[in-house]
Tab-separated table of C-alpha atoms in Angstrom:
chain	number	residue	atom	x	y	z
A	1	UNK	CA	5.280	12.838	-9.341
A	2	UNK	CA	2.508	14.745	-10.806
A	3	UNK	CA	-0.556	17.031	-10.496
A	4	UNK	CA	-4.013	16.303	-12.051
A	5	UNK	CA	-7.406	17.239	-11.407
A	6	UNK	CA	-10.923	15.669	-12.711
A	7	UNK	CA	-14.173	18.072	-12.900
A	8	UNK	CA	-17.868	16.582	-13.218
A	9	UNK	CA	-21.128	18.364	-13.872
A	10	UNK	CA	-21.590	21.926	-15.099
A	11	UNK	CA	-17.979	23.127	-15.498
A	12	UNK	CA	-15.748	25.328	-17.919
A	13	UNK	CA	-13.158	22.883	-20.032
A	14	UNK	CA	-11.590	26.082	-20.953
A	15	UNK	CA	-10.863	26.700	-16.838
A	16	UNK	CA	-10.142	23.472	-15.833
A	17	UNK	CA	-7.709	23.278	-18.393
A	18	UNK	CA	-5.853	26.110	-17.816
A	19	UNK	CA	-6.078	24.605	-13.859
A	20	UNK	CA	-4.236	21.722	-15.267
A	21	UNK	CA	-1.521	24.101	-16.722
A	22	UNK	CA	-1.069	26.222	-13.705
A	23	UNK	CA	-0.687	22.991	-11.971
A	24	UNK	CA	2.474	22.137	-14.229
A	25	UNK	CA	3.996	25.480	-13.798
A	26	UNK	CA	4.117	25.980	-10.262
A	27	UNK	CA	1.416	28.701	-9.657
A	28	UNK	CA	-0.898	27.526	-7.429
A	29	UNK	CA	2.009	25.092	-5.401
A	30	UNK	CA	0.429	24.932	-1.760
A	31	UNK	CA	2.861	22.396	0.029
A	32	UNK	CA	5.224	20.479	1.510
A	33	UNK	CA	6.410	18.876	-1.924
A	34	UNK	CA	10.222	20.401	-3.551
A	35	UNK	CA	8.772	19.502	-6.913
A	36	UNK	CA	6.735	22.471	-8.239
A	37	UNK	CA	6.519	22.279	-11.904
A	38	UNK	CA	5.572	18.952	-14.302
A	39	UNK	CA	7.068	18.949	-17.609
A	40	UNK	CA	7.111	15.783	-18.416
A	41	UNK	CA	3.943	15.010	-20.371
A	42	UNK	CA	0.228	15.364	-19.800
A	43	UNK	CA	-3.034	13.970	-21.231
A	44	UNK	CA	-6.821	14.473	-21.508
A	45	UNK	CA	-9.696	12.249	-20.757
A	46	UNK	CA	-13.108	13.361	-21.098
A	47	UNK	CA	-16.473	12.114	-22.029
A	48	UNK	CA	-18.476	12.392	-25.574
A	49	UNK	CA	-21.357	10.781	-25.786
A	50	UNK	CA	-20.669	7.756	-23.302
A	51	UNK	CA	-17.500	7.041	-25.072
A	52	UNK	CA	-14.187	7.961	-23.467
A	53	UNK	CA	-11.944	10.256	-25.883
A	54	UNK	CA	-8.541	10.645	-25.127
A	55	UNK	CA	-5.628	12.837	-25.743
A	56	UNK	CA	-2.366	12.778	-24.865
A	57	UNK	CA	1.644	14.508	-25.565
A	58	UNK	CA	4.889	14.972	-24.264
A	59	UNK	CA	6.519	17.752	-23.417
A	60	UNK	CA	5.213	20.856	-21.098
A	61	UNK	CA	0.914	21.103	-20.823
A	62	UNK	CA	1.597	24.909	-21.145
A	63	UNK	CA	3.401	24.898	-24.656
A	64	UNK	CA	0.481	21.977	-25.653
A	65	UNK	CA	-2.351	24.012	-24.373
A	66	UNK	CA	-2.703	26.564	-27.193
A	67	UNK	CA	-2.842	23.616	-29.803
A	68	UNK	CA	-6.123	21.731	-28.377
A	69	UNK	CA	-9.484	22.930	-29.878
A	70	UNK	CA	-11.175	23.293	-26.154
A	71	UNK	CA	-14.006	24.750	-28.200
A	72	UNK	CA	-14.778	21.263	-29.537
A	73	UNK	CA	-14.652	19.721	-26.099
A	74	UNK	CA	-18.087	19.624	-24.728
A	75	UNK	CA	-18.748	17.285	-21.903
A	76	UNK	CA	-19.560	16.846	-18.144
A	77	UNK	CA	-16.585	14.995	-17.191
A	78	UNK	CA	-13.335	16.202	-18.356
A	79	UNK	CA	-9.893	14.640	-16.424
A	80	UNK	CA	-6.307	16.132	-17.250
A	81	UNK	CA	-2.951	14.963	-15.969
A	82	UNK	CA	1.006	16.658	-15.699
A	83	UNK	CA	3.442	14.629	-15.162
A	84	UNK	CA	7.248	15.362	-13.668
A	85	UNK	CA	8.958	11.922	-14.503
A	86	UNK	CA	10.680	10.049	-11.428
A	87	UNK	CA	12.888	8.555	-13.729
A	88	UNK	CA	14.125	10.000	-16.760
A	89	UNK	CA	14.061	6.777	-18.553
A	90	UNK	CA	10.252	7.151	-18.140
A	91	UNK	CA	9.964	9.957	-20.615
A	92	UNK	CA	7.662	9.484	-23.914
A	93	UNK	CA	4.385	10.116	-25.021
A	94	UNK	CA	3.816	6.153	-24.260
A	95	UNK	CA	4.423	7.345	-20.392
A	96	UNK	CA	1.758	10.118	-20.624
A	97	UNK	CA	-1.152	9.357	-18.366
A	98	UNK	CA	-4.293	8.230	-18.928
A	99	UNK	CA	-3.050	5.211	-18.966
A	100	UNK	CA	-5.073	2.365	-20.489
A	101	UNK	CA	-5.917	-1.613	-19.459
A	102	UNK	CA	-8.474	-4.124	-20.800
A	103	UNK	CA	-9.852	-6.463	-17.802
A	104	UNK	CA	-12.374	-8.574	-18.595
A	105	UNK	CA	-14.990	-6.703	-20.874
A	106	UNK	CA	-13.904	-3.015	-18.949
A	107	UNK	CA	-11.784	-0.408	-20.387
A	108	UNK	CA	-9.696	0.739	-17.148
A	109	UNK	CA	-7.953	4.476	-17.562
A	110	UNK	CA	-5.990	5.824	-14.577
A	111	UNK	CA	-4.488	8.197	-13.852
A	112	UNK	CA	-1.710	8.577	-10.961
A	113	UNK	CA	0.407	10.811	-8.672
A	114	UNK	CA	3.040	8.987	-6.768
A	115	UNK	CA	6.086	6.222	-7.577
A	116	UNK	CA	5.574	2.825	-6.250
A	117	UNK	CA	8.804	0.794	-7.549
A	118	UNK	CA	8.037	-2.284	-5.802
A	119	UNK	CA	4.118	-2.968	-7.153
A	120	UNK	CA	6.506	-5.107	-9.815
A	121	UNK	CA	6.947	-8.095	-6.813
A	122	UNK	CA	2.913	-8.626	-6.888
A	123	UNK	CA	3.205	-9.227	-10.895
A	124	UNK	CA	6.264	-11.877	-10.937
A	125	UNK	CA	8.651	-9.498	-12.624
A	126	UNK	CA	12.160	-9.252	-11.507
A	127	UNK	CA	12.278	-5.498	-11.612
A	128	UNK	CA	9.980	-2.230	-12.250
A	129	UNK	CA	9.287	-1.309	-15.566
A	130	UNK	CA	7.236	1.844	-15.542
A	131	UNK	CA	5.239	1.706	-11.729
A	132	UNK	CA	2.349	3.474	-12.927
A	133	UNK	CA	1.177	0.956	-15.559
A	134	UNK	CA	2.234	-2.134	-12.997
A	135	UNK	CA	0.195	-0.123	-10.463
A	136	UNK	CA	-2.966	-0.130	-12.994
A	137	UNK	CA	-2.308	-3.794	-13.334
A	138	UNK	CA	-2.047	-5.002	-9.786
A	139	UNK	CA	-5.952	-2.828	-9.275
A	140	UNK	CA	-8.053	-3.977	-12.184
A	141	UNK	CA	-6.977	-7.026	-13.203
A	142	UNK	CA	-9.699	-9.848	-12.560
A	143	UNK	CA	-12.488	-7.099	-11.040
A	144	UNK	CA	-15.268	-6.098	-12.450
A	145	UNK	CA	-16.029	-1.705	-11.673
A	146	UNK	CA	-18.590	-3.768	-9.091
A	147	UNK	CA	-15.435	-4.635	-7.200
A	148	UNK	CA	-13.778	-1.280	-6.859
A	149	UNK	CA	-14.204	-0.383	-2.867
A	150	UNK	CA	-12.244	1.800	-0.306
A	151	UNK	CA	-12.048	-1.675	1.602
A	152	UNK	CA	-10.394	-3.584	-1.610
A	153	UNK	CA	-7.963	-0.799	-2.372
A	154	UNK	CA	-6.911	-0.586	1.206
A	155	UNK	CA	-5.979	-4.640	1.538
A	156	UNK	CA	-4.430	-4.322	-1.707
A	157	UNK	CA	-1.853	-1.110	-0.635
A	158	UNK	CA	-1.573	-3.097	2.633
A	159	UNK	CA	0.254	-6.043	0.863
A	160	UNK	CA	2.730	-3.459	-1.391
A	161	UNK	CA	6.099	-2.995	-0.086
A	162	UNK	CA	7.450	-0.255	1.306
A	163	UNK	CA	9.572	2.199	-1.013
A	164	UNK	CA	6.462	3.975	-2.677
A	165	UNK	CA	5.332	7.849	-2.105
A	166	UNK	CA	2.191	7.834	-2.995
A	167	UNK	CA	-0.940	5.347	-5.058
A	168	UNK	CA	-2.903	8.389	-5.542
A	169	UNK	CA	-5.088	7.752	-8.608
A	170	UNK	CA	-7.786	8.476	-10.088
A	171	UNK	CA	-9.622	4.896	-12.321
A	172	UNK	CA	-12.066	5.738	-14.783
A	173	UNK	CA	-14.210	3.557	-17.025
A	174	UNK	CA	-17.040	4.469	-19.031
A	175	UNK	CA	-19.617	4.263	-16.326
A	176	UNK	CA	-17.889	5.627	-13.061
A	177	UNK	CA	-14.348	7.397	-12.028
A	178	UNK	CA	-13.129	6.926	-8.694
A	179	UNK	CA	-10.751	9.218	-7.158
A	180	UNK	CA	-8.237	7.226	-4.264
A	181	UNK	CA	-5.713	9.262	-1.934
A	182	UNK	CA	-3.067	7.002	-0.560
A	183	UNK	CA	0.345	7.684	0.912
A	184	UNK	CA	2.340	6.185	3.305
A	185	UNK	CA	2.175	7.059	7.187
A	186	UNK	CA	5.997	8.243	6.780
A	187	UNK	CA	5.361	9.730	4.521
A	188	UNK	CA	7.456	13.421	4.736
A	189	UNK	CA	5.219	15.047	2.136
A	190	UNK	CA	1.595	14.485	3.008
A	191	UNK	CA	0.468	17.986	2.007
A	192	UNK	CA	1.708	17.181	-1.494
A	193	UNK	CA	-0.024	13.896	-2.012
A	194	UNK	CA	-3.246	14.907	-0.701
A	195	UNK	CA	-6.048	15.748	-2.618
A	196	UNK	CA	-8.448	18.342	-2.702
A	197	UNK	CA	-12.482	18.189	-3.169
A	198	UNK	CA	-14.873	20.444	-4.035
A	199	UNK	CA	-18.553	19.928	-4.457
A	200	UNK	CA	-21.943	21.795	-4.725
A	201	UNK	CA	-25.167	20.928	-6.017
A	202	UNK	CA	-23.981	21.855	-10.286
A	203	UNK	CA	-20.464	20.945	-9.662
A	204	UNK	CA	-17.490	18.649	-8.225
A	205	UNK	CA	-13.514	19.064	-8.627
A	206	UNK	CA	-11.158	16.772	-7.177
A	207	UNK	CA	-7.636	18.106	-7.751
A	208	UNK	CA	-4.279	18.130	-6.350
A	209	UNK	CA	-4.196	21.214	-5.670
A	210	UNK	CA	-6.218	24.303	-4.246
A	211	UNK	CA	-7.899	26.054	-7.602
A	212	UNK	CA	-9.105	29.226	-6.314
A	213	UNK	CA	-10.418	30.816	-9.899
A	214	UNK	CA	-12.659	27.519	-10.314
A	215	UNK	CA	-14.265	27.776	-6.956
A	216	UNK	CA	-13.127	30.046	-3.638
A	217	UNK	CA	-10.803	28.605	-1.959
A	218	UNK	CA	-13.148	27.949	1.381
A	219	UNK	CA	-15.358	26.059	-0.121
A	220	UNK	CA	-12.271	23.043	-0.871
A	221	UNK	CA	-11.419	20.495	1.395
A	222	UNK	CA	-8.626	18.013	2.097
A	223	UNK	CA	-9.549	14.036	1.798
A	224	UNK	CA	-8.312	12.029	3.835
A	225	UNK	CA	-5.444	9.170	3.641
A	226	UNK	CA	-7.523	6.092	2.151
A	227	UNK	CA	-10.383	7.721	1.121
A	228	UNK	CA	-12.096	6.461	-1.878
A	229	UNK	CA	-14.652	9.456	-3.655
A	230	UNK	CA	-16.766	7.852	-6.802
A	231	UNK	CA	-18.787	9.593	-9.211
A	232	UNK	CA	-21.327	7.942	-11.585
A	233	UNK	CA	-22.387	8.907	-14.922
A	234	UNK	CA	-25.457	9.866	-16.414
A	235	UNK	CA	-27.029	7.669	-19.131
């Protein structure tokens, strides 16, 4: 389970990063969820230029923090992810999201909140490896970014198996990022997997949480269960 947040347009990196980080420690914990802090890894996407830079580490976002240059970051799309480990095997810097796969000529990044252990049966493995990067496959593989539709995501979550918590994610390529909130019906924590959206005419978060120092807290709202919210790029 984790917390993440992606910011487009005219934005502080320093703030959004230090979103990220209160995020992982528990400060701005709004919901139903009993996990509160994510120590279990993080990374950094952003944009430079129309190429996609990447960081990532393990360990807690708040001890990493300090050691990024944020000063060197400029950009107008900036996505960071915290990550509390379902399973403890999971644990690495190679289980830090973004997460990367080549399909076709596209570079697909995600990043995801949620477990979904039995995405392996789509894939003809015998059991789960790590969900997350079985849940990137099962999406990208054989579409093109043209593809990528509320409607397509929702007939693909339709055929997974029950025994997930949540397919929130957010898939990124050089051109476009869409952010997806799905969770199960039964779900008993739908206050933790939903996201949050804010948008004005500079600026637009999407985040797990409620971030009240990057915009009042009025001006959020929740999405709603299968909604699919795309940005594009500028040239």
């Amino acid at each position: 389970m984790c917390r993440m947040i992606m910011a487009q347009g005219a934005f502080s990196v320093e703030a959004v990063m230090h979103a990220a980080r209160a995020m992982s420690c528990g400060e701005t914990a709004q919901h139903d969820g009993p996990i509160k802090q994510h120590p279990n890894g993080w990374g950094c996407l952003w944009l430079d230029n129309g190429k996609v830079r990447t960081l990532h580490g393990t360990g807690t976002f708040a001890d990493a923090l300090p050691t990024i240059d944020i000063s060197a970051i400029r950009t107008d799309f900036l996505a960071v992810h915290v990550r509390h480990a379902t399973l403890t095997k999971n644990s690495g810097r190679q289980f830090s999201h973004p997460l990367l796969r080549n399909s076709g000529n596209t570079q697909w990044y995600m990043m995801h909140n949620g477990f979904l252990p039995t995405i392996h049966q789509h894939l003809g493995m015998e059991a789960s490896s790590f969900d997350s990067a079985e849940y990137l496959q099962y999406i990208v593989d054989r579409i093109t970014p043209a593809d990528m539709s509320r409607h397509y995501l929702q007939e693909k979550m339709a055929q997974v198996a029950p025994g997930g918590s949540s397919g929130n994610a957010f898939f990124i390529t050089r051109e476009k990022a869409w952010a997806w909130q799905w969770y199960p019906d039964d779900t008993p924590f739908p206050h933790y997997f939903t996201l949050h959206c804010y948008h004005d005419n500079k600026t637009t978060y999407i985040s797990s949480e409620i971030i009240p120092d990057l915009a009042t807290a009025s001006g959020w709202r929740r999405m709603e269960n299968h909604e699919l919210h795309e940005l594009t790029f500028a040239e």
